[in-house]
Amino acid sequence: MKLNKLSPKTIEELQDYILLKRPSFYHSSKTSTVIPYDQIEECLEKLNVAEFSMVNLAELPSSMELSEDGVLHVEGPVTWQEAKAYCNSKGRDIMTSPTEELACILAGFATSATGERCFGFGTLRDQVESLEYINSKGQIATLDASKALEADSELLKYQKSYSVYCSLKNAPFPRIEKETDLLTGTEGQLGIITRASFKTTILEDRSFLFIKLPRWEDDYSKHMEIFSKVQSFRSSIYSCELLDSNSMSVLPSEERVIDAGDLIFLEIQSESFESVYEELISKFELIDENEMFEMPAAKCHNLRMNVPRYTFERNFRMGVVKKGTDIQVPPEKFSELLDLYRELSSIGIDYNLFGHFGDAHLHFNFLPDKSKVEICQEKLEELYLKVKDLSGSPFAEHGIGLIKQKFIKNFLDDEHYAVFDKLKNEHDPENIFFPQGFLNLNRSTD
Ligand SMILES: Cc1cc2nc3c(=O)[nH]c(=O)nc-3n(C[C@H](O)[C@H](O)[C@H](O)COP(=O)(O)OP(=O)(O)OC[C@H]3O[C@@H](n4cnc5c(N)ncnc54)[C@H](O)[C@@H]3O)c2cc1C
């Protein structure tokens, strides 16, 4: 397998490269968990790919500008961390917060990134005003979020099937309703995003309240009390996150904040803390106030970020590709999802569970050695079959990439493949943008 790599330094250089019409994969910070960057050659050989070109977008020029109406305009490889610092310096804040802040914002559109603050602020897809991208003709084109796409009967069918999942962050297939949806969640298969304009919010003080809980595997009734009661506080609680006891164990001992049990933390608008205390916290029936403590924002953020990072590092050390989930289910099915995870927890392979608890969206990660990888894969395949019955989304934020393609087919029907084919034919007729991506799944299996 021949692997080519290049890093254009200007937009014009990138446009010229696109005009050469070489099938390529375009990446930004390479934090995607569904592209096996460290084992890419091995993975592509298995797919019988003879040549693969990786184009690094992280060396293009970048800039940010905040307009008076609070819309942030981002060009080039700006990270979430940089944009947050820039907005904060001007009294504004970003509403989307992927845990991995070194990821790039434009890539965040490509993957339809979400994160902790989705609980309070909704999805990036709905915060965007416009996107600019380079199309397959090498031209820069603009997409407007206020413009609906024209829908023929095929697209209408597709949109109807999407409606089952419309309360979830991301369905098993991208939303295709507004112009900006074309480049949102399509993982760089229809063009290369060069600029995004999206809404920010006012910068406010926030308090981080941690609640100690028993291990969910033994008893999740207290967890579920929090889950059901926080739902009506989304205007003053921005995040509701779980770190289970096994997540704490992947951390170096000096970074662990409790010795046993699980933690749920709430990011609460400080201005509303008293009312949240009176109307929510003091009314918990199963949870004692002595089991709660506060933590400074920066420490909380580091803790939250380090759990997936050390989980990834542990898998890397064991030489295995991530064997984890990104499943979100409707609220009324959440305890059924926890029961499925409980079954997985009892098969004798190390694991952890963490994530966006308030949104019924959790990451269960097997932590196997190489000898257990096959069984993990089988168990995950069985799990995804059951997730379909729960009307859940199998990949609510990390996307499909290369790693999750095996699991997605069960969620797709003819109406999805018809629209995927049409999108590819219309926007990428020479198949130059990430040809191994999910939009071509039907064609590659034919
Ligand atoms: C520790 C950790 C925590 C994470 N937490 C979250 C989380 O909370 N929420 C979340 O959503 N994700 C999370 N992720 C996943 C990942 O960070 C996101 O998917 C992120 O959007 C990827 O950004 P990137 O710059 O690394 O993109 P890359 O990995 O470089 O690329 C990802 C995809 O986007 C495409 N792409 C990249 N740039 C462009 C562009 N300019 N135009 C078109 N297509 C492009 C690529 O082709 C590829 O398909 C996490 C990952 C890690 C490692």
Coordinates of C-alpha atoms and ligand atoms in Angstrom, one line a residue:
M1 CA 0.0 0.0 0.0
K2 CA 1.4 3.4 -1.0
L3 CA 0.8 6.2 1.5
N4 CA 1.3 9.8 0.3
K5 CA 1.3 12.7 2.7
L6 CA 1.2 16.4 2.0
S7 CA 0.5 19.7 3.8
P8 CA -0.6 22.7 1.7
K9 CA 0.3 26.0 3.2
T10 CA -2.2 28.2 1.4
I11 CA -5.8 27.9 0.2
E12 CA -4.6 28.4 -3.4
E13 CA -2.2 25.5 -3.0
L14 CA -5.1 23.3 -1.7
Q15 CA -7.3 24.4 -4.6
D16 CA -4.6 23.5 -7.1
Y17 CA -4.2 20.1 -5.4
I18 CA -8.0 19.4 -5.5
L19 CA -7.9 20.2 -9.3
L20 CA -5.5 17.4 -9.8
K21 CA -8.4 15.1 -8.9
R22 CA -6.4 12.7 -6.7
P23 CA -8.6 10.6 -4.4
S24 CA -7.5 11.8 -0.9
F25 CA -8.4 12.0 2.8
Y26 CA -8.2 15.5 4.3
H27 CA -7.5 15.8 8.0
S28 CA -7.1 18.5 10.6
S29 CA -5.9 17.7 14.2
K30 CA -6.2 13.9 13.8
T31 CA -8.1 13.4 17.1
S32 CA -10.9 11.4 15.5
T33 CA -11.5 8.2 17.3
V34 CA -13.0 6.5 14.3
I35 CA -10.0 6.9 12.0
P36 CA -7.2 4.6 13.2
Y37 CA -4.4 7.1 12.4
D38 CA -1.7 5.0 14.1
Q39 CA -2.6 1.9 12.2
I40 CA -3.9 3.4 9.0
E41 CA -1.8 1.4 6.5
E42 CA -2.8 -1.9 8.1
C43 CA -6.5 -0.9 8.1
L44 CA -6.5 0.2 4.5
E45 CA -4.6 -2.9 3.3
K46 CA -7.5 -4.9 4.8
L47 CA -9.9 -2.8 2.6
N48 CA -7.7 -3.6 -0.4
V49 CA -6.7 0.0 -0.9
A50 CA -3.6 0.2 -3.1
E51 CA -2.8 3.9 -2.6
F52 CA -4.0 6.5 -0.1
S53 CA -3.2 10.2 0.1
M54 CA -3.5 12.1 3.4
V55 CA -3.7 15.9 3.1
N56 CA -3.0 17.8 6.3
L57 CA -5.1 20.9 6.7
A58 CA -3.5 21.9 10.0
E59 CA -0.8 24.1 8.3
L60 CA -3.2 26.3 6.4
P61 CA -3.4 30.0 7.6
S62 CA -6.0 30.6 10.3
S63 CA -7.9 33.5 11.7
M64 CA -10.9 34.4 14.0
E65 CA -13.2 37.3 14.2
L66 CA -16.1 38.0 16.5
S67 CA -18.8 40.2 15.1
E68 CA -20.9 42.5 17.2
D69 CA -23.9 40.2 17.2
G70 CA -21.8 37.5 18.8
V71 CA -21.2 35.4 15.7
L72 CA -17.7 33.9 15.5
H73 CA -16.1 33.6 12.1
V74 CA -13.4 31.0 11.9
E75 CA -11.0 30.4 9.0
G76 CA -8.5 27.5 8.8
P77 CA -7.3 25.2 11.5
V78 CA -8.5 27.0 14.7
T79 CA -8.8 24.7 17.7
W80 CA -11.7 24.7 20.2
Q81 CA -9.2 25.7 22.8
E82 CA -8.0 28.7 20.8
A83 CA -11.5 29.8 20.0
K84 CA -12.7 29.5 23.6
A85 CA -9.8 31.6 24.8
Y86 CA -10.4 34.2 22.1
C87 CA -14.1 34.4 22.8
N88 CA -13.6 34.5 26.6
S89 CA -11.2 37.5 26.1
K90 CA -14.1 39.3 24.5
G91 CA -16.8 38.3 27.1
R92 CA -18.3 35.6 25.0
D93 CA -18.3 31.8 25.2
I94 CA -18.5 28.8 22.9
M95 CA -21.6 26.7 23.2
T96 CA -20.2 23.5 21.9
S97 CA -17.4 21.9 23.9
P98 CA -15.9 18.6 22.6
T99 CA -13.9 17.1 25.4
E100 CA -10.8 17.1 23.1
E101 CA -10.1 20.8 22.8
L102 CA -7.2 20.3 20.5
A103 CA -9.5 19.2 17.7
C104 CA -10.2 21.8 15.0
I105 CA -13.5 23.6 14.7
L106 CA -13.9 23.1 11.0
A107 CA -13.3 19.4 11.5
G108 CA -16.0 19.6 14.2
F109 CA -18.5 20.6 11.5
A110 CA -17.3 17.7 9.3
T111 CA -17.9 15.2 12.2
S112 CA -20.9 17.1 13.6
A113 CA -19.1 17.3 16.9
T114 CA -21.0 17.7 20.2
G115 CA -19.8 17.5 23.7
E116 CA -20.7 18.3 27.3
R117 CA -22.5 21.6 26.8
C118 CA -24.9 20.1 24.2
F119 CA -27.0 19.4 27.3
G120 CA -27.7 23.1 27.8
F121 CA -27.0 24.6 24.4
G122 CA -28.0 22.0 21.8
T123 CA -25.9 21.0 18.7
L124 CA -23.3 22.8 16.7
R125 CA -25.4 21.9 13.6
D126 CA -28.0 24.3 15.0
Q127 CA -25.5 27.0 16.0
V128 CA -24.0 27.4 12.5
E129 CA -25.0 30.4 10.3
S130 CA -22.9 29.6 7.2
L131 CA -20.0 27.4 6.0
E132 CA -17.6 28.0 3.1
Y133 CA -16.0 25.0 1.4
I134 CA -13.9 24.0 -1.6
N135 CA -15.9 21.9 -3.9
S136 CA -14.7 19.3 -6.4
K137 CA -14.1 21.9 -9.0
G138 CA -11.7 23.6 -6.7
Q139 CA -14.0 26.6 -6.2
I140 CA -15.0 28.2 -2.9
A141 CA -18.7 27.9 -2.4
T142 CA -21.0 29.1 0.5
L143 CA -23.7 27.3 2.3
D144 CA -26.4 29.2 4.3
A145 CA -28.1 27.6 7.3
S146 CA -31.3 29.6 6.7
K147 CA -31.8 28.0 3.3
A148 CA -33.6 24.7 3.1
L149 CA -32.4 22.2 0.5
E150 CA -34.8 21.4 -2.3
A151 CA -36.3 18.0 -1.6
D152 CA -37.3 15.5 -4.2
S153 CA -39.3 12.4 -3.3
E154 CA -36.1 10.5 -2.5
L155 CA -34.9 13.2 -0.1
L156 CA -38.3 13.5 1.5
K157 CA -38.2 9.7 2.3
Y158 CA -34.8 10.1 3.7
Q159 CA -35.9 13.1 5.8
K160 CA -38.9 11.1 7.1
S161 CA -36.6 8.4 8.3
Y162 CA -34.4 11.0 10.0
S163 CA -37.4 12.2 12.0
V164 CA -37.2 9.1 14.2
Y165 CA -33.9 10.4 15.5
C166 CA -34.5 14.1 15.5
S167 CA -34.3 14.5 19.3
L168 CA -30.9 12.9 19.3
K169 CA -27.6 14.8 18.7
N170 CA -26.7 12.8 15.5
A171 CA -28.7 10.1 13.8
P172 CA -27.0 7.0 12.2
F173 CA -27.0 9.1 9.0
P174 CA -26.5 12.9 8.6
R175 CA -29.4 15.3 8.7
I176 CA -29.9 16.6 5.1
E177 CA -32.3 19.5 5.4
K178 CA -30.5 22.8 5.3
E179 CA -27.7 23.9 3.0
T180 CA -25.1 23.7 5.8
D181 CA -26.1 20.1 6.5
L182 CA -24.3 19.1 3.3
L183 CA -20.9 19.6 5.0
T184 CA -22.0 18.8 8.6
G185 CA -21.4 15.2 9.6
T186 CA -20.5 14.1 6.1
E187 CA -16.9 13.7 7.3
G188 CA -15.2 15.6 4.4
Q189 CA -16.8 13.4 1.7
L190 CA -18.4 16.3 -0.2
G191 CA -15.8 19.0 0.0
I192 CA -13.3 20.7 2.3
I193 CA -14.6 23.3 4.8
T194 CA -12.5 26.5 4.9
R195 CA -14.6 28.9 7.0
A196 CA -17.5 28.7 9.5
S197 CA -19.7 31.3 11.1
F198 CA -21.5 30.2 14.2
K199 CA -23.3 31.7 17.2
T200 CA -21.6 32.1 20.6
T201 CA -23.1 33.0 24.0
I202 CA -22.4 35.5 26.7
L203 CA -19.5 34.4 29.1
E204 CA -20.9 33.5 32.5
D205 CA -19.5 32.2 35.8
R206 CA -20.2 28.5 36.2
S207 CA -20.0 26.2 39.2
F208 CA -19.1 22.5 39.0
L209 CA -20.9 20.3 41.5
F210 CA -19.8 16.7 41.9
I211 CA -22.1 14.0 43.3
K212 CA -20.7 10.7 44.6
L213 CA -22.6 7.7 43.7
P214 CA -22.4 3.9 44.1
R215 CA -21.0 1.9 41.1
W216 CA -23.7 1.9 38.4
E217 CA -23.1 -1.9 37.9
D218 CA -24.3 -2.5 41.5
D219 CA -27.2 0.1 41.7
Y220 CA -28.0 2.9 39.3
S221 CA -31.2 4.2 41.0
K222 CA -29.5 7.3 42.3
H223 CA -28.0 8.0 38.9
M224 CA -31.5 7.7 37.4
E225 CA -32.9 10.1 39.9
I226 CA -30.4 12.7 38.8
F227 CA -31.1 11.9 35.1
S228 CA -34.8 12.3 35.3
K229 CA -34.7 15.4 37.5
V230 CA -32.1 17.5 35.6
Q231 CA -34.1 17.3 32.4
S232 CA -36.1 20.4 33.2
F233 CA -33.1 22.5 34.2
R234 CA -31.4 22.8 30.8
S235 CA -31.5 26.6 30.9
S236 CA -29.3 26.8 34.0
I237 CA -27.4 23.4 34.0
Y238 CA -25.2 23.3 30.9
S239 CA -23.6 19.8 31.4
C240 CA -24.4 16.7 33.2
E241 CA -21.5 14.2 32.9
L242 CA -20.7 10.7 34.3
L243 CA -17.3 9.4 35.2
D244 CA -17.6 5.8 36.5
S245 CA -15.3 4.1 39.1
N246 CA -13.5 2.4 36.2
S247 CA -12.8 5.7 34.5
M248 CA -11.2 6.9 37.6
S249 CA -9.0 3.8 37.6
V250 CA -7.4 4.6 34.2
L251 CA -6.1 7.9 35.6
P252 CA -2.7 8.2 37.4
S253 CA -3.4 7.9 41.2
E254 CA -2.6 11.6 41.8
E255 CA -5.4 12.7 39.4
R256 CA -8.2 10.5 40.9
V257 CA -10.6 12.6 42.9
I258 CA -12.4 9.7 44.8
D259 CA -11.3 6.3 45.8
A260 CA -14.5 4.3 45.1
G261 CA -17.8 4.7 43.3
D262 CA -19.0 6.8 40.4
L263 CA -19.2 10.6 40.0
I264 CA -21.8 12.7 38.2
F265 CA -21.0 16.4 37.8
L266 CA -23.2 19.3 36.9
E267 CA -22.0 22.5 35.3
I268 CA -24.4 25.1 36.8
Q269 CA -24.7 28.7 35.8
S270 CA -23.5 30.4 39.0
E271 CA -26.2 33.0 38.9
S272 CA -28.8 30.3 39.1
F273 CA -27.0 28.1 41.7
E274 CA -29.3 29.0 44.6
S275 CA -32.4 28.3 42.7
V276 CA -31.0 25.1 41.3
Y277 CA -30.1 24.2 44.9
E278 CA -33.5 24.9 46.2
E279 CA -35.5 23.4 43.3
L280 CA -33.3 20.4 42.4
I281 CA -30.5 19.5 44.7
S282 CA -32.3 19.9 48.0
K283 CA -35.1 17.8 46.6
F284 CA -33.2 14.7 45.7
E285 CA -34.8 11.8 47.6
L286 CA -32.1 9.2 47.2
I287 CA -29.0 11.4 47.4
D288 CA -27.5 12.9 50.5
E289 CA -26.0 16.4 50.4
N290 CA -22.9 15.1 52.2
E291 CA -22.1 13.2 49.0
M292 CA -21.6 16.5 47.0
F293 CA -18.6 18.7 46.6
E294 CA -17.5 21.6 44.3
M295 CA -14.5 21.7 42.0
P296 CA -12.8 24.6 40.2
A297 CA -13.6 24.8 36.4
A298 CA -10.1 24.1 35.2
K299 CA -9.6 21.1 37.4
C300 CA -12.9 19.7 36.4
H301 CA -12.1 20.2 32.8
N302 CA -8.7 18.4 33.1
L303 CA -10.3 15.5 34.9
R304 CA -13.0 15.2 32.2
M305 CA -10.5 15.4 29.3
N306 CA -8.0 13.0 30.9
V307 CA -10.4 10.1 31.2
P308 CA -10.8 9.6 27.4
R309 CA -7.2 10.5 26.8
Y310 CA -5.9 7.9 29.3
T311 CA -8.5 5.4 28.0
F312 CA -7.0 5.9 24.5
E313 CA -3.5 5.6 25.9
R314 CA -4.2 2.4 27.6
N315 CA -5.6 0.9 24.4
F316 CA -2.6 2.2 22.5
R317 CA -0.2 0.6 25.1
M318 CA -2.1 -2.7 24.7
G319 CA -1.8 -2.4 20.8
V320 CA -5.5 -2.4 20.3
V321 CA -7.8 -0.1 18.3
K322 CA -10.6 1.5 20.4
K323 CA -13.4 -0.9 21.2
G324 CA -15.9 1.6 22.5
T325 CA -19.4 3.0 22.0
D326 CA -20.8 6.4 21.3
I327 CA -24.5 5.4 21.8
Q328 CA -27.3 7.8 22.6
V329 CA -30.9 6.6 23.2
P330 CA -34.2 8.4 23.8
P331 CA -34.6 9.3 27.6
E332 CA -37.3 6.7 28.1
K333 CA -34.9 3.9 26.9
F334 CA -31.9 5.0 29.0
S335 CA -32.2 2.4 31.8
E336 CA -32.5 -0.3 29.0
L337 CA -29.2 1.0 27.6
L338 CA -27.6 0.8 31.1
D339 CA -28.9 -2.8 31.4
L340 CA -27.1 -3.7 28.1
Y341 CA -23.9 -2.1 29.4
R342 CA -24.3 -4.1 32.7
E343 CA -24.4 -7.3 30.6
L344 CA -21.2 -6.2 28.9
S345 CA -19.6 -5.4 32.2
S346 CA -20.0 -9.0 33.4
I347 CA -18.0 -10.9 30.7
G348 CA -14.6 -10.6 32.4
I349 CA -13.0 -7.9 30.3
D350 CA -11.9 -4.6 31.8
Y351 CA -14.0 -1.6 30.8
N352 CA -15.1 1.9 31.7
L353 CA -18.2 4.0 31.2
F354 CA -18.3 7.8 31.0
G355 CA -19.9 10.6 29.0
H356 CA -22.8 12.8 28.5
F357 CA -25.1 11.3 31.1
G358 CA -27.8 14.0 31.0
D359 CA -28.3 13.3 27.3
A360 CA -28.5 9.5 27.7
H361 CA -25.3 9.4 25.7
L362 CA -22.4 7.3 27.1
H363 CA -19.1 5.9 26.0
F364 CA -18.6 2.3 27.1
N365 CA -15.1 1.2 26.4
F366 CA -13.7 -2.3 26.6
L367 CA -10.1 -2.2 27.7
P368 CA -8.9 -5.6 26.3
D369 CA -5.5 -7.1 25.7
K370 CA -5.0 -8.3 22.1
S371 CA -6.3 -11.8 22.8
K372 CA -9.7 -10.4 23.8
V373 CA -10.2 -8.1 20.8
E374 CA -12.3 -10.5 18.8
I375 CA -14.8 -11.2 21.6
C376 CA -15.2 -7.5 22.2
Q377 CA -15.9 -7.0 18.5
E378 CA -18.6 -9.7 18.6
K379 CA -20.2 -8.2 21.7
L380 CA -20.3 -4.8 20.2
E381 CA -21.9 -6.2 17.0
E382 CA -24.6 -7.8 19.2
L383 CA -25.0 -4.6 21.1
Y384 CA -25.6 -2.4 18.0
L385 CA -28.4 -4.8 16.8
K386 CA -30.1 -4.1 20.1
V387 CA -29.5 -0.3 19.9
K388 CA -31.6 -0.2 16.7
D389 CA -34.5 -1.7 18.6
L390 CA -34.2 1.1 21.2
S391 CA -34.4 3.7 18.4
G392 CA -31.0 4.8 19.5
S393 CA -28.2 6.4 17.6
P394 CA -25.0 4.2 17.4
F395 CA -22.6 7.1 16.8
A396 CA -24.0 10.3 18.4
E397 CA -20.9 12.4 18.1
H398 CA -17.7 10.7 17.0
G399 CA -18.9 9.7 13.5
I400 CA -18.4 6.6 11.5
G401 CA -15.0 7.1 9.9
L402 CA -13.4 3.8 9.0
I403 CA -13.7 2.0 12.3
K404 CA -17.5 2.1 12.7
Q405 CA -18.5 1.2 9.2
K406 CA -19.0 -2.4 10.0
F407 CA -21.7 -1.5 12.6
I408 CA -23.7 1.1 10.5
K409 CA -25.1 -1.1 7.7
N410 CA -27.9 -2.4 9.9
F411 CA -29.1 1.2 10.4
L412 CA -29.2 2.0 6.7
D413 CA -31.8 1.1 4.0
D414 CA -32.3 1.8 0.3
E415 CA -33.6 5.3 0.9
H416 CA -30.4 6.3 2.7
Y417 CA -28.1 4.7 0.0
A418 CA -30.1 6.4 -2.7
V419 CA -29.5 9.9 -1.2
F420 CA -25.8 9.0 -0.4
D421 CA -25.3 8.1 -4.1
K422 CA -27.0 11.2 -5.3
L423 CA -24.9 13.5 -3.0
K424 CA -21.7 11.8 -4.1
N425 CA -22.7 12.0 -7.8
E426 CA -23.7 15.7 -7.5
H427 CA -20.9 17.0 -5.3
D428 CA -18.0 14.6 -5.8
P429 CA -18.5 13.0 -9.2
E430 CA -14.9 11.9 -9.5
N431 CA -14.9 10.5 -6.0
I432 CA -11.9 12.4 -4.8
F433 CA -13.0 13.3 -1.2
F434 CA -12.4 10.4 1.2
P435 CA -13.6 7.7 -1.2
Q436 CA -13.5 5.0 1.6
G437 CA -16.1 6.9 3.7
F438 CA -19.6 5.8 4.6
L439 CA -21.3 7.7 1.7
N440 CA -19.8 5.0 -0.6
L441 CA -20.7 2.1 1.6
N442 CA -23.4 0.7 -0.8
R443 CA -21.1 1.1 -3.8
S444 CA -18.2 -0.7 -2.2
T445 CA -20.3 -3.7 -1.2
D446 CA -21.9 -4.1 -4.6
Ligands
LIG1 C1 -10.0 12.4 24.2 C2 -11.0 12.6 23.1 C3 -12.2 13.2 23.4 C4 -13.2 13.5 22.5 N1 -14.3 14.1 22.8 C5 -15.2 14.4 21.9 C6 -16.5 15.1 22.2 O1 -16.7 15.3 23.4 N2 -17.3 15.4 21.2 C7 -17.0 15.1 19.9 O2 -17.9 15.4 19.0 N3 -15.9 14.4 19.6 C8 -15.0 14.1 20.5 N4 -13.8 13.5 20.1 C9 -13.6 13.1 18.7 C10 -12.9 14.1 17.9 O3 -12.2 15.1 18.7 C11 -13.9 14.9 17.0 O4 -14.4 14.0 16.0 C12 -13.3 16.1 16.2 O5 -14.3 16.8 15.6 C13 -12.2 15.7 15.3 O6 -11.4 16.9 15.0 P1 -10.0 16.8 14.3 O7 -9.5 18.2 14.0 O8 -9.1 16.0 15.1 O9 -10.4 16.1 13.0 P2 -9.6 14.9 12.2 O10 -9.4 13.7 13.0 O11 -8.4 15.5 11.6 O12 -10.7 14.6 11.0 C14 -11.9 14.0 11.4 C15 -12.8 14.0 10.2 O13 -13.2 15.3 9.7 C16 -12.8 15.4 8.3 N5 -12.2 16.8 8.2 C17 -11.3 17.4 9.0 N6 -11.1 18.6 8.7 C18 -12.0 18.9 7.7 C19 -12.3 20.1 6.9 N7 -11.7 21.2 7.1 N8 -13.2 19.9 5.9 C20 -13.9 18.8 5.7 N9 -13.6 17.7 6.4 C21 -12.7 17.7 7.4 C22 -11.7 14.4 8.1 O14 -11.7 14.0 6.7 C23 -12.2 13.2 9.0 O15 -13.2 12.5 8.3 C24 -12.9 13.2 21.1 C25 -11.7 12.6 20.8 C26 -10.7 12.3 21.7 C27 -9.4 11.7 21.3

